[in-house]
mmCIF file of N, CA and C in Angstrom:
data_model
loop_
_atom_site.group_PDB
_atom_site.id
_atom_site.type_symbol
_atom_site.label_atom_id
_atom_site.label_comp_id
_atom_site.label_asym_id
_atom_site.label_seq_id
_atom_site.Cartn_x
_atom_site.Cartn_y
_atom_site.Cartn_z
ATOM 1 N N MET S 281 -16.696 4.088 7.499
ATOM 2 C CA MET S 281 -15.957 4.521 6.000
ATOM 3 C C MET S 281 -15.340 3.367 5.900
ATOM 4 N N GLU S 282 -15.349 2.900 4.710
ATOM 5 C CA GLU S 282 -14.378 1.965 4.290
ATOM 6 C C GLU S 282 -13.413 2.361 3.384
ATOM 7 N N ARG S 283 -12.382 2.047 4.017
ATOM 8 C CA ARG S 283 -10.593 2.114 3.030
ATOM 9 C C ARG S 283 -10.086 1.179 2.866
ATOM 10 N N ILE S 284 -9.573 0.952 2.040
ATOM 11 C CA ILE S 284 -8.436 -0.216 1.485
ATOM 12 C C ILE S 284 -7.298 -0.312 1.722
ATOM 13 N N LYS S 285 -6.524 -0.495 2.786
ATOM 14 C CA LYS S 285 -5.323 -0.345 3.575
ATOM 15 C C LYS S 285 -4.526 -0.926 3.054
ATOM 16 N N LEU S 286 -3.385 -1.132 2.064
ATOM 17 C CA LEU S 286 -2.570 -0.663 1.557
ATOM 18 C C LEU S 286 -0.946 -0.997 2.894
ATOM 19 N N SER S 287 -0.830 -1.718 2.939
ATOM 20 C CA SER S 287 0.505 -2.068 4.264
ATOM 21 C C SER S 287 1.724 -2.573 3.391
ATOM 22 N N ILE S 288 2.770 -1.555 3.679
ATOM 23 C CA ILE S 288 3.881 -1.617 2.840
ATOM 24 C C ILE S 288 4.762 -2.367 4.042
ATOM 25 N N HIS S 289 5.287 -3.138 4.364
ATOM 26 C CA HIS S 289 5.981 -3.863 5.096
ATOM 27 C C HIS S 289 7.184 -3.725 5.240
ATOM 28 N N HIS S 290 8.139 -3.753 4.023
ATOM 29 C CA HIS S 290 9.522 -3.211 3.810
ATOM 30 C C HIS S 290 9.543 -2.400 2.443
ATOM 31 N N LEU S 291 10.126 -1.524 1.835
ATOM 32 C CA LEU S 291 10.870 -1.324 0.661
ATOM 33 C C LEU S 291 11.518 -0.278 1.078
ATOM 34 N N HIS S 292 13.039 -0.936 0.174
ATOM 35 C CA HIS S 292 14.121 -0.703 -0.112
ATOM 36 C C HIS S 292 14.652 -1.443 -1.173
ATOM 37 N N LYS S 293 16.327 -0.780 -1.111
ATOM 38 C CA LYS S 293 17.128 -1.248 -2.388
ATOM 39 C C LYS S 293 18.500 -1.676 -1.581
ATOM 40 N N LEU S 294 18.938 -2.668 -1.254
ATOM 41 C CA LEU S 294 20.158 -3.216 -0.698
ATOM 42 C C LEU S 294 21.681 -2.752 -1.597
ATOM 43 N N VAL S 295 22.590 -1.942 -1.273
ATOM 44 C CA VAL S 295 23.761 -2.007 -2.380
ATOM 45 C C VAL S 295 25.004 -2.072 -1.417
ATOM 46 N N ASP S 296 26.092 -2.805 -1.732
ATOM 47 C CA ASP S 296 26.757 -3.329 -0.828
ATOM 48 C C ASP S 296 26.219 -3.083 0.810
ATOM 49 N N GLY S 297 25.267 -3.636 1.141
ATOM 50 C CA GLY S 297 24.999 -4.211 2.305
ATOM 51 C C GLY S 297 24.150 -2.729 2.483
ATOM 52 N N GLU S 298 24.443 -1.655 2.326
ATOM 53 C CA GLU S 298 23.257 -0.774 2.895
ATOM 54 C C GLU S 298 21.949 -0.539 2.492
ATOM 55 N N LYS S 299 21.385 0.378 3.171
ATOM 56 C CA LYS S 299 19.601 0.493 2.514
ATOM 57 C C LYS S 299 19.874 1.536 1.932
ATOM 58 N N TYR S 300 18.951 1.999 0.520
ATOM 59 C CA TYR S 300 18.989 3.161 -0.025
ATOM 60 C C TYR S 300 17.492 3.085 -0.368
ATOM 61 N N ASP S 301 17.052 4.093 -0.748
ATOM 62 C CA ASP S 301 15.701 4.486 -1.250
ATOM 63 C C ASP S 301 15.052 3.630 -2.848
ATOM 64 N N ALA S 302 14.031 3.629 -2.808
ATOM 65 C CA ALA S 302 13.141 2.014 -3.850
ATOM 66 C C ALA S 302 12.597 3.000 -4.269
ATOM 67 N N GLN S 303 12.078 2.205 -5.438
ATOM 68 C CA GLN S 303 11.213 2.873 -6.565
ATOM 69 C C GLN S 303 9.698 1.974 -6.170
ATOM 70 N N ALA S 304 8.737 2.055 -6.066
ATOM 71 C CA ALA S 304 7.716 0.539 -6.443
ATOM 72 C C ALA S 304 5.956 0.975 -7.026
ATOM 73 N N THR S 305 5.866 -0.080 -7.643
ATOM 74 C CA THR S 305 4.460 0.217 -8.065
ATOM 75 C C THR S 305 3.457 -0.792 -7.174
ATOM 76 N N ALA S 306 2.101 -0.498 -7.296
ATOM 77 C CA ALA S 306 1.392 -1.339 -5.945
ATOM 78 C C ALA S 306 0.023 -1.401 -7.157
ATOM 79 N N ARG S 307 -0.372 -2.754 -7.600
ATOM 80 C CA ARG S 307 -1.753 -3.227 -8.450
ATOM 81 C C ARG S 307 -2.237 -3.550 -7.187
ATOM 82 N N ILE S 308 -3.232 -3.184 -7.056
ATOM 83 C CA ILE S 308 -4.642 -3.763 -6.279
ATOM 84 C C ILE S 308 -5.479 -4.092 -6.752
ATOM 85 N N TYR S 309 -6.383 -5.139 -6.937
ATOM 86 C CA TYR S 309 -6.881 -6.214 -7.645
ATOM 87 C C TYR S 309 -7.804 -6.579 -6.236
ATOM 88 N N ALA S 310 -9.428 -6.294 -6.763
ATOM 89 C CA ALA S 310 -10.717 -6.799 -6.384
ATOM 90 C C ALA S 310 -11.329 -7.685 -7.277
ATOM 91 N N GLY S 311 -10.865 -9.343 -6.759
ATOM 92 C CA GLY S 311 -10.897 -10.196 -7.281
ATOM 93 C C GLY S 311 -10.332 -10.304 -8.645
ATOM 94 N N ASP S 312 -10.633 -9.963 -9.810
ATOM 95 C CA ASP S 312 -9.522 -10.087 -11.445
ATOM 96 C C ASP S 312 -9.489 -8.587 -11.703
ATOM 97 N N LYS S 313 -10.347 -8.191 -11.188
ATOM 98 C CA LYS S 313 -10.488 -6.517 -11.543
ATOM 99 C C LYS S 313 -9.625 -5.439 -10.902
ATOM 100 N N LEU S 314 -9.010 -4.984 -11.630
ATOM 101 C CA LEU S 314 -7.600 -4.206 -10.983
ATOM 102 C C LEU S 314 -8.537 -2.653 -10.688
ATOM 103 N N ILE S 315 -8.360 -2.279 -9.200
ATOM 104 C CA ILE S 315 -9.359 -1.025 -8.859
ATOM 105 C C ILE S 315 -8.487 0.126 -8.721
ATOM 106 N N LEU S 316 -6.520 -0.769 -8.218
ATOM 107 C CA LEU S 316 -5.661 1.033 -7.728
ATOM 108 C C LEU S 316 -4.899 0.289 -8.129
ATOM 109 N N VAL S 317 -3.636 1.389 -8.582
ATOM 110 C CA VAL S 317 -2.718 1.651 -9.047
ATOM 111 C C VAL S 317 -2.348 2.910 -8.260
ATOM 112 N N GLU S 318 -1.080 2.173 -7.288
ATOM 113 C CA GLU S 318 0.181 3.415 -6.444
ATOM 114 C C GLU S 318 0.919 3.631 -6.651
ATOM 115 N N THR S 319 2.135 4.289 -6.704
ATOM 116 C CA THR S 319 3.185 4.082 -6.838
ATOM 117 C C THR S 319 4.377 4.672 -5.674
ATOM 118 N N MET S 320 5.241 4.470 -4.837
ATOM 119 C CA MET S 320 5.655 5.187 -4.299
ATOM 120 C C MET S 320 7.144 5.212 -4.352
ATOM 121 N N GLN S 321 7.669 6.006 -3.299
ATOM 122 C CA GLN S 321 9.701 5.911 -3.490
ATOM 123 C C GLN S 321 9.878 6.342 -2.095
ATOM 124 N N GLY S 322 11.151 5.708 -1.989
ATOM 125 C CA GLY S 322 11.907 6.239 -0.544
ATOM 126 C C GLY S 322 11.736 4.926 0.558
ATOM 127 N N GLN S 323 12.132 4.137 1.453
ATOM 128 C CA GLN S 323 12.274 3.306 2.448
ATOM 129 C C GLN S 323 11.086 3.869 3.423
ATOM 130 N N ALA S 324 10.743 2.284 3.700
ATOM 131 C CA ALA S 324 10.045 1.828 4.480
ATOM 132 C C ALA S 324 10.041 1.230 5.961
ATOM 133 N N ALA S 325 9.057 0.942 6.660
ATOM 134 C CA ALA S 325 9.711 -0.357 7.065
ATOM 135 C C ALA S 325 8.388 -0.268 8.083
ATOM 136 N N TRP S 326 7.492 -1.350 7.752
ATOM 137 C CA TRP S 326 5.997 -1.100 8.196
ATOM 138 C C TRP S 326 5.232 0.132 8.296
ATOM 139 N N TYR S 327 4.891 0.753 7.584
ATOM 140 C CA TYR S 327 3.856 1.525 6.517
ATOM 141 C C TYR S 327 2.473 1.659 6.046
ATOM 142 N N ASP S 328 1.581 2.314 6.651
ATOM 143 C CA ASP S 328 0.024 1.690 6.254
ATOM 144 C C ASP S 328 -0.150 3.247 5.486
ATOM 145 N N ARG S 329 -0.619 2.893 4.027
ATOM 146 C CA ARG S 329 -1.487 3.701 3.384
ATOM 147 C C ARG S 329 -3.315 2.783 3.056
ATOM 148 N N TYR S 330 -4.261 4.455 3.353
ATOM 149 C CA TYR S 330 -5.451 4.427 3.506
ATOM 150 C C TYR S 330 -5.878 5.097 2.130
ATOM 151 N N LEU S 331 -6.393 4.179 1.101
ATOM 152 C CA LEU S 331 -7.113 4.247 0.201
ATOM 153 C C LEU S 331 -7.934 4.159 -0.129
ATOM 154 N N GLN S 332 -9.117 4.927 -1.160
ATOM 155 C CA GLN S 332 -10.449 4.701 -1.377
ATOM 156 C C GLN S 332 -10.222 4.609 -2.984
ATOM 157 N N SER S 333 -11.543 3.706 -3.078
ATOM 158 C CA SER S 333 -11.937 2.914 -4.733
ATOM 159 C C SER S 333 -13.035 3.475 -5.009
ATOM 160 N N THR S 334 -13.500 3.473 -5.897
ATOM 161 C CA THR S 334 -14.626 3.825 -6.223
ATOM 162 C C THR S 334 -15.328 2.236 -7.319
ATOM 163 N N GLU S 335 -14.310 2.191 -7.556
ATOM 164 C CA GLU S 335 -13.986 0.521 -8.294
ATOM 165 C C GLU S 335 -13.936 -0.645 -7.139
ATOM 166 N N ASP S 336 -13.716 -0.431 -6.299
ATOM 167 C CA ASP S 336 -13.905 -1.705 -5.542
ATOM 168 C C ASP S 336 -15.613 -2.637 -5.462
ATOM 169 N N ASN S 337 -15.523 -3.601 -5.753
ATOM 170 C CA ASN S 337 -16.544 -4.835 -6.005
ATOM 171 C C ASN S 337 -16.599 -5.477 -5.465
ATOM 172 N N GLY S 338 -15.698 -5.751 -3.554
ATOM 173 C CA GLY S 338 -16.516 -6.670 -2.368
ATOM 174 C C GLY S 338 -15.626 -7.880 -2.221
ATOM 175 N N GLN S 339 -15.132 -7.853 -3.838
ATOM 176 C CA GLN S 339 -14.392 -9.450 -3.994
ATOM 177 C C GLN S 339 -13.264 -9.216 -3.687
ATOM 178 N N PRO S 340 -12.207 -10.576 -2.874
ATOM 179 C CA PRO S 340 -11.326 -10.844 -2.226
ATOM 180 C C PRO S 340 -9.759 -9.526 -2.800
ATOM 181 N N LEU S 341 -9.744 -8.961 -2.082
ATOM 182 C CA LEU S 341 -8.495 -8.200 -2.446
ATOM 183 C C LEU S 341 -6.655 -9.104 -2.822
ATOM 184 N N ARG S 342 -6.236 -8.416 -3.669
ATOM 185 C CA ARG S 342 -5.072 -8.603 -3.867
ATOM 186 C C ARG S 342 -3.575 -7.435 -4.085
ATOM 187 N N VAL S 343 -2.587 -7.752 -3.695
ATOM 188 C CA VAL S 343 -1.977 -6.890 -4.479
ATOM 189 C C VAL S 343 -0.286 -7.863 -5.319
ATOM 190 N N GLU S 344 -0.296 -7.042 -5.956
ATOM 191 C CA GLU S 344 0.625 -7.157 -7.037
ATOM 192 C C GLU S 344 1.588 -5.809 -7.180
ATOM 193 N N TRP S 345 3.227 -6.076 -7.183
ATOM 194 C CA TRP S 345 4.084 -4.872 -7.343
ATOM 195 C C TRP S 345 5.801 -5.142 -8.453
ATOM 196 N N GLU S 346 5.441 -4.386 -8.550
ATOM 197 C CA GLU S 346 7.094 -3.737 -9.524
ATOM 198 C C GLU S 346 7.771 -3.083 -8.515
ATOM 199 N N CYS S 347 8.945 -3.788 -8.244
ATOM 200 C CA CYS S 347 9.932 -2.697 -7.440
ATOM 201 C C CYS S 347 11.602 -2.761 -8.179
ATOM 202 N N ASN S 348 12.192 -2.004 -7.949
ATOM 203 C CA ASN S 348 13.477 -1.656 -8.537
ATOM 204 C C ASN S 348 14.367 -2.477 -6.914
ATOM 205 N N GLY S 349 13.553 -3.020 -6.201
ATOM 206 C CA GLY S 349 14.394 -2.997 -4.575
ATOM 207 C C GLY S 349 13.486 -4.289 -4.310
ATOM 208 N N LEU S 350 13.623 -4.533 -2.891
ATOM 209 C CA LEU S 350 13.013 -5.398 -2.156
ATOM 210 C C LEU S 350 11.866 -4.623 -1.325
ATOM 211 N N ALA S 351 10.703 -5.316 -1.478
ATOM 212 C CA ALA S 351 9.434 -4.617 -0.950
ATOM 213 C C ALA S 351 8.403 -5.966 -0.350
ATOM 214 N N LYS S 352 7.570 -5.835 -0.129
ATOM 215 C CA LYS S 352 6.556 -6.729 0.272
ATOM 216 C C LYS S 352 5.501 -5.946 0.808
ATOM 217 N N MET S 353 4.444 -6.625 0.493
ATOM 218 C CA MET S 353 3.635 -5.248 0.720
ATOM 219 C C MET S 353 1.919 -6.529 0.847
ATOM 220 N N THR S 354 0.863 -6.086 1.827
ATOM 221 C CA THR S 354 -0.387 -6.941 1.895
ATOM 222 C C THR S 354 -1.453 -5.629 1.650
ATOM 223 N N VAL S 355 -2.539 -6.063 1.560
ATOM 224 C CA VAL S 355 -3.543 -5.337 1.700
ATOM 225 C C VAL S 355 -4.916 -5.753 2.022
ATOM 226 N N SER S 356 -6.070 -5.256 2.649
ATOM 227 C CA SER S 356 -7.041 -5.394 2.945
ATOM 228 C C SER S 356 -8.128 -4.335 3.374
ATOM 229 N N ARG S 357 -9.037 -4.901 3.481
ATOM 230 C CA ARG S 357 -10.850 -3.594 3.646
ATOM 231 C C ARG S 357 -10.428 -3.428 5.554
ATOM 232 N N VAL S 358 -10.963 -2.176 5.699
ATOM 233 C CA VAL S 358 -11.049 -2.108 7.418
ATOM 234 C C VAL S 358 -11.625 -0.342 7.159
ATOM 235 N N GLU S 359 -12.169 -0.334 7.944
ATOM 236 C CA GLU S 359 -13.085 0.339 8.651
ATOM 237 C C GLU S 359 -12.419 1.657 9.267
ATOM 238 N N VAL S 360 -12.413 3.255 9.180
ATOM 239 C CA VAL S 360 -11.956 4.095 9.775
ATOM 240 C C VAL S 360 -12.782 5.526 9.885
ATOM 241 N N CYS S 361 -11.949 5.924 10.755
ATOM 242 C CA CYS S 361 -12.742 7.192 11.206
ATOM 243 C C CYS S 361 -12.846 8.292 10.034
ATOM 244 N N PRO S 362 -14.773 8.689 10.075
ATOM 245 C CA PRO S 362 -14.581 9.462 8.844
ATOM 246 C C PRO S 362 -13.933 11.203 9.345
ATOM 247 N N CYS S 363 -13.692 11.113 10.524
ATOM 248 C CA CYS S 363 -13.040 12.976 9.840
ATOM 249 C C CYS S 363 -11.557 12.792 9.808
ATOM 250 N N CYS S 364 -11.323 11.629 10.296
ATOM 251 C CA CYS S 364 -9.457 11.408 9.575
ATOM 252 C C CYS S 364 -8.742 10.908 8.199
ATOM 253 N N GLY S 365 -9.795 9.813 8.647
ATOM 254 C CA GLY S 365 -9.287 9.036 7.153
ATOM 255 C C GLY S 365 -8.611 8.037 7.623
ATOM 256 N N GLY S 366 -8.504 7.626 8.707
ATOM 257 C CA GLY S 366 -7.080 6.617 9.096
ATOM 258 C C GLY S 366 -5.834 7.573 9.765
ATOM 259 N N ASP S 367 -5.851 8.556 9.726
ATOM 260 C CA ASP S 367 -4.529 8.918 10.673
ATOM 261 C C ASP S 367 -5.131 9.976 11.686
ATOM 262 N N GLU S 368 -4.611 8.867 12.520
ATOM 263 C CA GLU S 368 -5.173 9.082 14.472
ATOM 264 C C GLU S 368 -4.407 10.252 14.220
ATOM 265 N N SER S 369 -3.140 10.939 13.447
ATOM 266 C CA SER S 369 -1.970 12.316 13.672
ATOM 267 C C SER S 369 -2.521 13.419 14.051
ATOM 268 N N LEU S 370 -4.522 13.388 13.188
ATOM 269 C CA LEU S 370 -5.469 14.710 13.448
ATOM 270 C C LEU S 370 -5.930 14.374 14.582
ATOM 271 N N HIS S 371 -6.172 13.434 15.112
ATOM 272 C CA HIS S 371 -6.754 13.707 16.452
ATOM 273 C C HIS S 371 -6.347 14.334 17.928
ATOM 274 N N VAL S 372 -5.449 15.403 17.506
ATOM 275 C CA VAL S 372 -4.226 15.831 18.478
ATOM 276 C C VAL S 372 -5.422 16.210 20.002
#
């Protein structure tokens, strides 16, 4: 099953050199069409989210985000296991 993988490379805000929770909103586009909006809060260092979109038109993906701190994200299409949806911890 194909999903959209949103990779959060990092998410945090810096205050006096210390990392704190941040909030971000990611907007995922297929071509020029907005297909997903995902919000997140906290701190992350390389965290993947597997999302499903009924609006995916097969065009090239891109992600734009707004954040009250520092963030870097990428997006791609991936095939995931139909029984766990990409959460390998369910394969215990």
